[in-house]
Amino acid sequence: MKTIDDLDVAGRRVFVRADLNVPLAGDEITDDGRIRAAVPTITKLAERGAKVIVASHLGRPKGAPDPQFSLRPVAARLGELLGKDVAFATDTVGDSAKATVAALADGEVTLLENLRFNAGETAKDDAERGAFADALAALADAYVGDGFGAVHRKHASVYDLPARLPHAAGGLIATEVGVLKKLTEDVARPYVVVLGGAKVSDKLGVIDHLLGKADRLLIGGGMAYTFLAAQGHEVGKSLLQEDQIPAVKEYLARAEKQGVEFVLPVDVVAAPDFPDLKAQAPTHPVVVAADAIPADLEGLDIGPETRKLFAAKLADAATVFWNGPMGVFEHPDYADGTRAVARALLDSPAFTVVGGGDSAAAVRILGFDENAFGHISTGGGASLEYLEGKTLPGLAALED
Ligand code: ADP
Ligand code: MG
């Protein structure tokens, strides 16, 4: 894999596929970690006289412009962090993008609008994706892949575009791959994996692979309820993927056979409704046993007994990988579980890797010093799939 040092960039238009998919509340950026992580590569390219075209996705728009997913607030923050103006193009391959790129002087930076405002970015159809990649390629002379959080996606800007331009990996991707490699080669044991978050189906699959690697799996967040349901418990209004129950049952059986320890919540913090994250008004949470969740309640965080249990299961770890918050940490009533796991990781001498956009944001939003963790990855799904040993389209595309 070439690095940006191998790329001829002076005076050339360099397309940087970054991952600036930051959490937003309205047009307020609640955690700018991914923007900060993108800065070093952009700065380096600008200093070397490139005309830098930065592009990213944000959220999951449906292949058409949608103002709530605009990258405009990100352009402003990126400009502050770079200490220079970032021209914002209001489209990706249209008149605005073309004019903005044409106006770039050497060393200047532009950010294009959300790539996913085009159906071609995420299209399953190779030709449709290819056509969008062609249009992107026409804007640039070289490509730098640095959006680690998106490398597991076979998307036009991640997979098809590098094939059309001289390409290299940016510094962020190089760092991320270096750290995750450590977790796949001879990892120090006990190796404990903590999984949570909301994207249950995305994450159940990785457990399959982790069963062969990890010594212990702690399950919190939204996915825990599918496990509790698989054990025959009622989960009320909690997040549940019924179609995954057979798979989960199989994991639990296999873990027992292989001597891998599964640790599930013993109590949860629940409420009648999902909290209003905008208003942040106090709610009325109750703690209930994980095997006795009332039908009219939704589990929104791990309970106090579970926090103690998880902390104990992390205390002797030598390596920890954590992906996914333990609860709806965006509301203070449901942040304690995530806070407890973060604290347990800091207290443990283990090499800790935190992966996942929301997990990484949670660590910072809850006030922890991110430098105290071994590594905070900008990639959630990407880091999981890397650990699974899958070929990641965005990394494969950067090979020579
Ligand atoms: P990451 O980005 O770290 O990979 P995910 O995107 O999978 O994590 O999940 C993060 C989201 O999961 C957060 O927005 C959080 O509110 C949500 N979440 C955590 N626990 C629950 C739960 N019990 N019910 C619903 N949502 C949850
Ligand atoms: Mg997320």
Short mmCIF file of C-alpha atoms and ligand atoms in Angstrom, two decimals:
data_model
loop_
_atom_site.label_atom_id
_atom_site.label_comp_id
_atom_site.label_asym_id
_atom_site.label_seq_id
_atom_site.Cartn_x
_atom_site.Cartn_y
_atom_site.Cartn_z
CA MET A 1 0.00 0.00 0.00
CA LYS A 2 1.46 3.36 -0.99
CA THR A 3 1.43 6.24 1.46
CA ILE A 4 0.94 9.89 0.62
CA ASP A 5 4.73 10.29 0.64
CA ASP A 6 4.82 8.15 -2.51
CA LEU A 7 2.29 10.35 -4.26
CA ASP A 8 3.09 13.30 -6.48
CA VAL A 9 0.74 16.00 -5.21
CA ALA A 10 2.28 19.46 -5.76
CA GLY A 11 0.03 21.54 -7.97
CA ARG A 12 -2.33 18.62 -8.44
CA ARG A 13 -5.95 18.12 -7.46
CA VAL A 14 -5.98 15.47 -4.75
CA PHE A 15 -9.27 13.84 -3.73
CA VAL A 16 -9.22 12.85 -0.07
CA ARG A 17 -11.94 10.39 0.92
CA ALA A 18 -12.23 11.18 4.61
CA ASP A 19 -14.75 10.01 7.19
CA LEU A 20 -16.31 13.17 8.58
CA ASN A 21 -19.46 11.38 9.67
CA VAL A 22 -19.76 13.18 13.00
CA PRO A 23 -22.72 13.17 15.39
CA LEU A 24 -24.90 16.26 15.00
CA ALA A 25 -27.65 17.79 17.11
CA GLY A 26 -29.36 20.03 14.57
CA ASP A 27 -26.37 21.69 12.90
CA GLU A 28 -24.28 21.52 16.06
CA ILE A 29 -21.38 19.05 15.98
CA THR A 30 -21.49 17.17 19.28
CA ASP A 31 -18.14 15.43 18.80
CA ASP A 32 -15.53 16.53 16.27
CA GLY A 33 -13.17 13.59 16.81
CA ARG A 34 -13.42 12.35 13.25
CA ILE A 35 -12.76 15.81 11.85
CA ARG A 36 -9.68 16.17 14.05
CA ALA A 37 -8.51 12.74 12.93
CA ALA A 38 -8.73 13.83 9.29
CA VAL A 39 -6.69 17.00 9.77
CA PRO A 40 -3.09 15.68 9.68
CA THR A 41 -3.36 14.14 6.21
CA ILE A 42 -5.19 17.16 4.78
CA THR A 43 -2.62 19.53 6.32
CA LYS A 44 0.27 17.52 4.93
CA LEU A 45 -1.19 17.49 1.43
CA ALA A 46 -1.92 21.22 1.52
CA GLU A 47 1.59 21.97 2.76
CA ARG A 48 2.96 20.03 -0.16
CA GLY A 49 1.05 22.25 -2.56
CA ALA A 50 -1.89 20.02 -3.40
CA LYS A 51 -5.31 21.39 -4.27
CA VAL A 52 -7.16 19.32 -1.68
CA ILE A 53 -10.69 18.10 -2.38
CA VAL A 54 -12.13 16.53 0.76
CA ALA A 55 -15.21 14.31 0.50
CA SER A 56 -17.20 12.28 3.01
CA HIS A 57 -20.60 10.89 3.80
CA LEU A 58 -22.70 11.97 6.77
CA GLY A 59 -25.50 9.87 8.16
CA ARG A 60 -27.73 7.81 5.94
CA PRO A 61 -29.56 10.03 3.46
CA LYS A 62 -31.53 8.13 0.86
CA GLY A 63 -29.47 8.89 -2.25
CA ALA A 64 -30.81 12.43 -2.62
CA PRO A 65 -30.06 15.80 -1.00
CA ASP A 66 -31.43 16.06 2.54
CA PRO A 67 -30.55 19.22 4.49
CA GLN A 68 -30.36 17.46 7.86
CA PHE A 69 -27.35 15.51 6.55
CA SER A 70 -25.50 18.46 5.01
CA LEU A 71 -21.75 18.64 5.59
CA ARG A 72 -21.84 22.44 5.72
CA PRO A 73 -21.33 22.59 9.54
CA VAL A 74 -18.40 20.22 9.11
CA ALA A 75 -16.76 22.54 6.54
CA ALA A 76 -16.79 25.34 9.09
CA ARG A 77 -15.27 23.17 11.84
CA LEU A 78 -12.68 21.73 9.46
CA GLY A 79 -11.67 25.26 8.52
CA GLU A 80 -11.21 26.18 12.19
CA LEU A 81 -9.07 23.11 12.81
CA LEU A 82 -6.96 23.64 9.69
CA GLY A 83 -6.64 27.35 10.41
CA LYS A 84 -7.67 28.22 6.88
CA ASP A 85 -10.82 28.70 4.86
CA VAL A 86 -12.47 25.58 3.52
CA ALA A 87 -14.56 26.32 0.45
CA PHE A 88 -17.80 24.34 0.63
CA ALA A 89 -19.31 22.92 -2.56
CA THR A 90 -23.07 22.47 -2.31
CA ASP A 91 -22.97 19.34 -4.48
CA THR A 92 -20.47 16.58 -5.22
CA VAL A 93 -20.09 16.34 -8.99
CA GLY A 94 -22.29 19.22 -10.16
CA ASP A 95 -21.67 22.85 -11.05
CA SER A 96 -20.81 23.90 -7.51
CA ALA A 97 -18.18 21.17 -7.07
CA LYS A 98 -16.66 21.84 -10.50
CA ALA A 99 -16.47 25.59 -9.93
CA THR A 100 -15.10 25.25 -6.40
CA VAL A 101 -12.42 22.81 -7.48
CA ALA A 102 -11.50 24.94 -10.50
CA ALA A 103 -11.02 27.93 -8.23
CA LEU A 104 -8.64 26.14 -5.83
CA ALA A 105 -5.11 27.45 -5.61
CA ASP A 106 -2.23 25.20 -4.58
CA GLY A 107 -2.48 24.50 -0.86
CA GLU A 108 -6.18 25.33 -0.65
CA VAL A 109 -8.89 23.00 0.61
CA THR A 110 -12.49 22.40 -0.40
CA LEU A 111 -15.11 20.11 1.11
CA LEU A 112 -17.75 18.61 -1.17
CA GLU A 113 -21.33 18.07 -0.03
CA ASN A 114 -22.40 14.66 1.33
CA LEU A 115 -21.42 11.90 -1.10
CA ARG A 116 -24.55 9.95 -0.20
CA PHE A 117 -26.76 12.66 -1.70
CA ASN A 118 -26.04 10.66 -4.88
CA ALA A 119 -27.62 7.24 -5.30
CA GLY A 120 -24.48 6.15 -7.18
CA GLU A 121 -22.33 6.34 -4.05
CA THR A 122 -23.93 3.36 -2.34
CA ALA A 123 -25.49 1.59 -5.36
CA LYS A 124 -25.26 -2.20 -5.43
CA ASP A 125 -25.10 -2.02 -9.23
CA ASP A 126 -21.47 -1.81 -10.39
CA ALA A 127 -22.31 0.30 -13.43
CA GLU A 128 -24.28 2.85 -11.42
CA ARG A 129 -21.49 3.13 -8.85
CA GLY A 130 -18.92 3.25 -11.62
CA ALA A 131 -20.69 6.12 -13.35
CA PHE A 132 -20.61 8.16 -10.14
CA ALA A 133 -16.95 7.25 -9.61
CA ASP A 134 -16.20 8.44 -13.15
CA ALA A 135 -17.77 11.80 -12.36
CA LEU A 136 -15.77 12.09 -9.13
CA ALA A 137 -12.58 11.05 -10.93
CA ALA A 138 -13.03 13.91 -13.39
CA LEU A 139 -12.58 16.35 -10.50
CA ALA A 140 -9.15 15.08 -9.43
CA ASP A 141 -5.66 13.96 -10.46
CA ALA A 142 -4.95 11.68 -7.49
CA TYR A 143 -6.80 9.88 -4.69
CA VAL A 144 -6.00 9.51 -1.03
CA GLY A 145 -8.04 7.02 0.97
CA ASP A 146 -8.19 8.18 4.58
CA GLY A 147 -11.77 7.51 5.66
CA PHE A 148 -11.11 4.49 7.81
CA GLY A 149 -14.68 4.44 9.12
CA ALA A 150 -15.95 3.72 5.60
CA VAL A 151 -13.40 1.20 4.26
CA HIS A 152 -15.76 -1.71 4.84
CA ARG A 153 -18.20 -0.20 2.36
CA LYS A 154 -18.10 -1.08 -1.32
CA HIS A 155 -19.08 2.45 -2.21
CA ALA A 156 -18.11 4.53 -5.24
CA SER A 157 -15.83 6.95 -3.39
CA VAL A 158 -14.25 4.19 -1.32
CA TYR A 159 -13.89 1.31 -3.75
CA ASP A 160 -14.41 2.40 -7.36
CA LEU A 161 -12.73 5.79 -7.37
CA PRO A 162 -9.21 4.71 -6.33
CA ALA A 163 -9.12 2.34 -9.31
CA ARG A 164 -9.51 5.36 -11.59
CA LEU A 165 -6.71 7.54 -10.16
CA PRO A 166 -3.16 7.24 -8.83
CA HIS A 167 -3.84 6.42 -5.18
CA ALA A 168 -2.37 6.09 -1.72
CA ALA A 169 -3.44 5.52 1.88
CA GLY A 170 -3.59 8.53 4.17
CA GLY A 171 -1.98 8.67 7.60
CA LEU A 172 -5.14 7.84 9.51
CA ILE A 173 -5.74 4.60 7.65
CA ALA A 174 -2.10 3.64 8.15
CA THR A 175 -2.38 4.20 11.92
CA GLU A 176 -5.70 2.40 12.28
CA VAL A 177 -4.54 -0.65 10.38
CA GLY A 178 -1.34 -0.75 12.44
CA VAL A 179 -3.25 -0.91 15.73
CA LEU A 180 -5.91 -3.39 14.63
CA LYS A 181 -3.23 -5.67 13.25
CA LYS A 182 -1.97 -6.04 16.82
CA LEU A 183 -5.36 -7.44 17.83
CA THR A 184 -5.34 -10.06 15.10
CA GLU A 185 -1.77 -11.27 15.55
CA ASP A 186 -0.69 -12.74 18.85
CA VAL A 187 -2.87 -10.81 21.19
CA ALA A 188 -2.08 -10.63 24.90
CA ARG A 189 -4.59 -12.65 26.96
CA PRO A 190 -7.10 -12.53 28.52
CA TYR A 191 -8.57 -10.81 25.48
CA VAL A 192 -11.93 -9.31 26.43
CA VAL A 193 -14.35 -7.84 23.89
CA VAL A 194 -17.13 -5.49 24.95
CA LEU A 195 -19.96 -5.05 22.47
CA GLY A 196 -22.94 -2.74 22.59
CA GLY A 197 -24.57 -0.07 20.51
CA ALA A 198 -27.67 -0.06 18.39
CA LYS A 199 -26.72 -1.73 15.13
CA VAL A 200 -27.60 -5.21 16.24
CA SER A 201 -27.55 -6.95 12.89
CA ASP A 202 -24.25 -5.33 11.89
CA LYS A 203 -22.66 -6.63 15.03
CA LEU A 204 -24.07 -10.08 15.60
CA GLY A 205 -22.05 -11.37 12.66
CA VAL A 206 -18.72 -10.39 14.17
CA ILE A 207 -19.43 -12.42 17.25
CA ASP A 208 -19.19 -15.46 15.08
CA HIS A 209 -15.55 -14.67 14.42
CA LEU A 210 -14.72 -13.29 17.83
CA LEU A 211 -15.79 -16.60 19.35
CA GLY A 212 -12.61 -18.05 17.92
CA LYS A 213 -10.39 -15.21 19.14
CA ALA A 214 -11.62 -13.63 22.35
CA ASP A 215 -11.61 -15.21 25.80
CA ARG A 216 -14.62 -13.28 27.06
CA LEU A 217 -17.46 -11.33 25.45
CA LEU A 218 -19.40 -8.74 27.41
CA ILE A 219 -22.66 -7.78 25.75
CA GLY A 220 -24.50 -4.54 26.54
CA GLY A 221 -26.37 -1.85 24.63
CA GLY A 222 -29.23 -2.60 22.31
CA MET A 223 -27.88 -5.96 21.18
CA ALA A 224 -28.09 -7.41 24.66
CA TYR A 225 -31.86 -7.75 24.34
CA THR A 226 -31.61 -10.13 21.43
CA PHE A 227 -29.38 -12.28 23.66
CA LEU A 228 -31.77 -12.05 26.59
CA ALA A 229 -34.64 -12.98 24.29
CA ALA A 230 -32.62 -15.92 22.97
CA GLN A 231 -32.37 -17.11 26.58
CA GLY A 232 -36.14 -17.02 26.75
CA HIS A 233 -36.60 -13.76 28.62
CA GLU A 234 -39.20 -11.10 27.89
CA VAL A 235 -37.55 -7.87 26.80
CA GLY A 236 -40.59 -5.58 26.72
CA LYS A 237 -40.21 -2.69 24.30
CA SER A 238 -36.43 -3.03 24.10
CA LEU A 239 -34.53 -3.18 20.84
CA LEU A 240 -34.90 -6.72 19.54
CA GLN A 241 -34.00 -8.52 16.35
CA GLU A 242 -36.15 -11.57 16.45
CA ASP A 243 -34.81 -12.97 13.20
CA GLN A 244 -31.36 -13.16 14.79
CA ILE A 245 -32.42 -15.28 17.73
CA PRO A 246 -31.49 -18.61 16.13
CA ALA A 247 -28.02 -17.28 15.32
CA VAL A 248 -27.61 -15.96 18.84
CA LYS A 249 -28.66 -19.30 20.31
CA GLU A 250 -26.03 -20.97 18.21
CA TYR A 251 -23.35 -18.50 19.40
CA LEU A 252 -24.26 -19.13 23.01
CA ALA A 253 -24.05 -22.88 22.51
CA ARG A 254 -20.76 -22.66 20.64
CA ALA A 255 -19.25 -20.33 23.24
CA GLU A 256 -20.05 -22.84 25.94
CA LYS A 257 -18.44 -25.63 23.98
CA GLN A 258 -15.32 -23.58 23.24
CA GLY A 259 -14.97 -22.22 26.76
CA VAL A 260 -15.55 -18.64 25.68
CA GLU A 261 -17.34 -16.71 28.38
CA PHE A 262 -20.43 -14.71 27.43
CA VAL A 263 -21.39 -12.09 30.00
CA LEU A 264 -24.87 -10.62 29.63
CA PRO A 265 -26.57 -7.89 31.67
CA VAL A 266 -28.13 -9.01 34.94
CA ASP A 267 -30.07 -5.76 35.36
CA VAL A 268 -31.07 -2.91 33.08
CA VAL A 269 -32.20 0.70 33.34
CA ALA A 270 -35.56 0.95 31.61
CA ALA A 271 -38.26 3.51 30.87
CA PRO A 272 -41.66 3.57 29.16
CA ASP A 273 -40.30 5.58 26.23
CA PHE A 274 -37.11 6.31 24.38
CA PRO A 275 -35.84 9.65 25.78
CA ASP A 276 -36.08 12.88 23.85
CA LEU A 277 -32.42 13.49 23.09
CA LYS A 278 -32.96 17.06 21.97
CA ALA A 279 -34.88 18.27 25.00
CA GLN A 280 -32.69 16.27 27.42
CA ALA A 281 -35.49 16.59 29.97
CA PRO A 282 -35.25 14.29 33.00
CA THR A 283 -37.06 10.98 32.53
CA HIS A 284 -38.26 8.37 35.01
CA PRO A 285 -35.88 5.44 34.67
CA VAL A 286 -36.25 2.32 36.75
CA VAL A 287 -33.83 -0.52 37.36
CA VAL A 288 -35.23 -3.96 36.61
CA ALA A 289 -33.76 -7.44 36.53
CA ALA A 290 -32.67 -8.45 33.04
CA ASP A 291 -34.85 -11.56 33.23
CA ALA A 292 -37.92 -9.61 34.34
CA ILE A 293 -38.30 -6.63 32.03
CA PRO A 294 -41.94 -5.51 32.14
CA ALA A 295 -43.78 -5.56 28.81
CA ASP A 296 -44.33 -1.79 28.79
CA LEU A 297 -40.68 -0.82 29.40
CA GLU A 298 -37.71 -0.36 27.11
CA GLY A 299 -34.20 -1.23 28.28
CA LEU A 300 -31.98 1.80 27.73
CA ASP A 301 -28.80 1.12 29.73
CA ILE A 302 -27.08 -1.60 31.70
CA GLY A 303 -27.96 -1.51 35.39
CA PRO A 304 -25.73 -0.95 38.43
CA GLU A 305 -25.14 -4.66 39.14
CA THR A 306 -24.16 -5.21 35.52
CA ARG A 307 -21.71 -2.30 35.68
CA LYS A 308 -19.99 -3.97 38.65
CA LEU A 309 -20.02 -7.32 36.91
CA PHE A 310 -18.54 -5.91 33.70
CA ALA A 311 -15.87 -4.00 35.63
CA ALA A 312 -14.87 -7.22 37.38
CA LYS A 313 -14.71 -9.05 34.06
CA LEU A 314 -12.44 -6.32 32.69
CA ALA A 315 -10.13 -6.08 35.69
CA ASP A 316 -7.78 -8.90 34.67
CA ALA A 317 -7.82 -8.27 30.92
CA ALA A 318 -4.57 -7.84 29.02
CA THR A 319 -6.27 -6.70 25.83
CA VAL A 320 -9.68 -5.09 25.43
CA PHE A 321 -11.61 -4.19 22.33
CA TRP A 322 -14.73 -2.14 22.95
CA ASN A 323 -17.34 -1.34 20.33
CA GLY A 324 -20.71 0.20 21.02
CA PRO A 325 -22.07 2.20 23.97
CA MET A 326 -23.75 0.28 26.80
CA GLY A 327 -26.85 2.45 26.65
CA VAL A 328 -28.40 5.58 25.24
CA PHE A 329 -25.49 7.66 26.57
CA GLU A 330 -26.73 10.74 24.70
CA HIS A 331 -29.20 11.22 27.56
CA PRO A 332 -27.73 11.65 31.07
CA ASP A 333 -30.23 9.19 32.58
CA TYR A 334 -28.79 6.40 30.43
CA ALA A 335 -25.07 7.26 30.31
CA ASP A 336 -23.86 5.58 33.49
CA GLY A 337 -23.35 2.15 31.95
CA THR A 338 -21.13 3.51 29.21
CA ARG A 339 -19.31 5.67 31.77
CA ALA A 340 -18.70 2.64 33.98
CA VAL A 341 -17.18 0.61 31.15
CA ALA A 342 -14.97 3.53 30.11
CA ARG A 343 -13.76 3.90 33.70
CA ALA A 344 -13.11 0.17 34.01
CA LEU A 345 -10.98 0.32 30.88
CA LEU A 346 -8.97 3.22 32.25
CA ASP A 347 -8.45 1.37 35.54
CA SER A 348 -7.23 -1.74 33.79
CA PRO A 349 -3.63 -2.10 32.65
CA ALA A 350 -4.86 -3.72 29.44
CA PHE A 351 -4.10 -2.45 25.96
CA THR A 352 -7.47 -0.95 25.09
CA VAL A 353 -8.87 -0.22 21.68
CA VAL A 354 -12.15 1.66 21.43
CA GLY A 355 -13.80 1.29 18.03
CA GLY A 356 -17.03 2.81 16.80
CA GLY A 357 -18.09 6.32 15.96
CA ASP A 358 -20.54 6.58 18.82
CA SER A 359 -18.36 4.74 21.33
CA ALA A 360 -15.45 7.05 20.60
CA ALA A 361 -17.74 10.07 20.81
CA ALA A 362 -19.19 8.77 24.08
CA VAL A 363 -15.76 8.53 25.68
CA ARG A 364 -15.09 12.16 24.85
CA ILE A 365 -18.58 13.50 25.54
CA LEU A 366 -18.55 11.84 28.97
CA GLY A 367 -15.36 13.74 29.72
CA PHE A 368 -12.70 11.04 29.60
CA ASP A 369 -9.22 11.85 28.35
CA GLU A 370 -9.03 10.10 25.02
CA ASN A 371 -5.25 9.89 25.27
CA ALA A 372 -5.60 7.63 28.29
CA PHE A 373 -6.94 4.85 26.05
CA GLY A 374 -4.56 2.73 23.98
CA HIS A 375 -6.26 3.68 20.76
CA ILE A 376 -9.57 5.23 19.81
CA SER A 377 -10.49 4.09 16.36
CA THR A 378 -12.57 6.26 14.05
CA GLY A 379 -14.10 3.13 12.56
CA GLY A 380 -16.95 1.11 14.01
CA GLY A 381 -18.10 -1.40 11.42
CA ALA A 382 -14.74 -1.09 9.69
CA SER A 383 -12.76 -2.05 12.78
CA LEU A 384 -15.12 -4.96 13.48
CA GLU A 385 -14.83 -6.31 9.96
CA TYR A 386 -11.06 -5.90 10.05
CA LEU A 387 -10.96 -7.99 13.21
CA GLU A 388 -13.09 -10.58 11.50
CA GLY A 389 -10.34 -10.93 8.91
CA LYS A 390 -12.61 -9.83 6.09
CA THR A 391 -11.22 -8.16 2.99
CA LEU A 392 -12.25 -4.55 3.30
CA PRO A 393 -13.09 -3.03 -0.10
CA GLY A 394 -11.59 0.35 0.74
CA LEU A 395 -8.29 -1.18 1.84
CA ALA A 396 -8.13 -3.63 -1.05
CA ALA A 397 -8.67 -0.73 -3.44
CA LEU A 398 -5.62 1.04 -2.04
CA GLU A 399 -3.32 -1.89 -2.75
CA ASP A 400 -1.18 -1.24 -5.81
P1 ADP B 1 -20.81 2.64 17.33
O1 ADP B 1 -21.02 3.87 16.47
O2 ADP B 1 -19.90 2.91 18.49
O3 ADP B 1 -20.42 1.46 16.52
P2 ADP B 1 -23.62 2.08 17.27
O4 ADP B 1 -23.79 3.07 16.17
O5 ADP B 1 -23.86 0.67 16.99
O6 ADP B 1 -22.21 2.28 17.99
O7 ADP B 1 -24.63 2.43 18.44
C1 ADP B 1 -24.65 3.67 19.08
C2 ADP B 1 -26.04 3.99 19.53
O8 ADP B 1 -26.58 2.93 20.27
C3 ADP B 1 -26.10 5.19 20.42
O9 ADP B 1 -26.71 6.24 19.70
C4 ADP B 1 -26.96 4.73 21.60
O10 ADP B 1 -27.95 5.66 21.95
C5 ADP B 1 -27.59 3.47 21.06
N1 ADP B 1 -27.98 2.51 22.09
C6 ADP B 1 -27.22 1.95 23.05
N2 ADP B 1 -27.94 1.17 23.85
C7 ADP B 1 -29.20 1.20 23.41
C8 ADP B 1 -30.42 0.61 23.83
N3 ADP B 1 -30.48 -0.19 24.88
N4 ADP B 1 -31.52 0.88 23.10
C9 ADP B 1 -31.48 1.68 22.05
N5 ADP B 1 -30.36 2.28 21.60
C10 ADP B 1 -29.24 2.05 22.27
MG MG B 2 -22.68 4.52 15.29
#
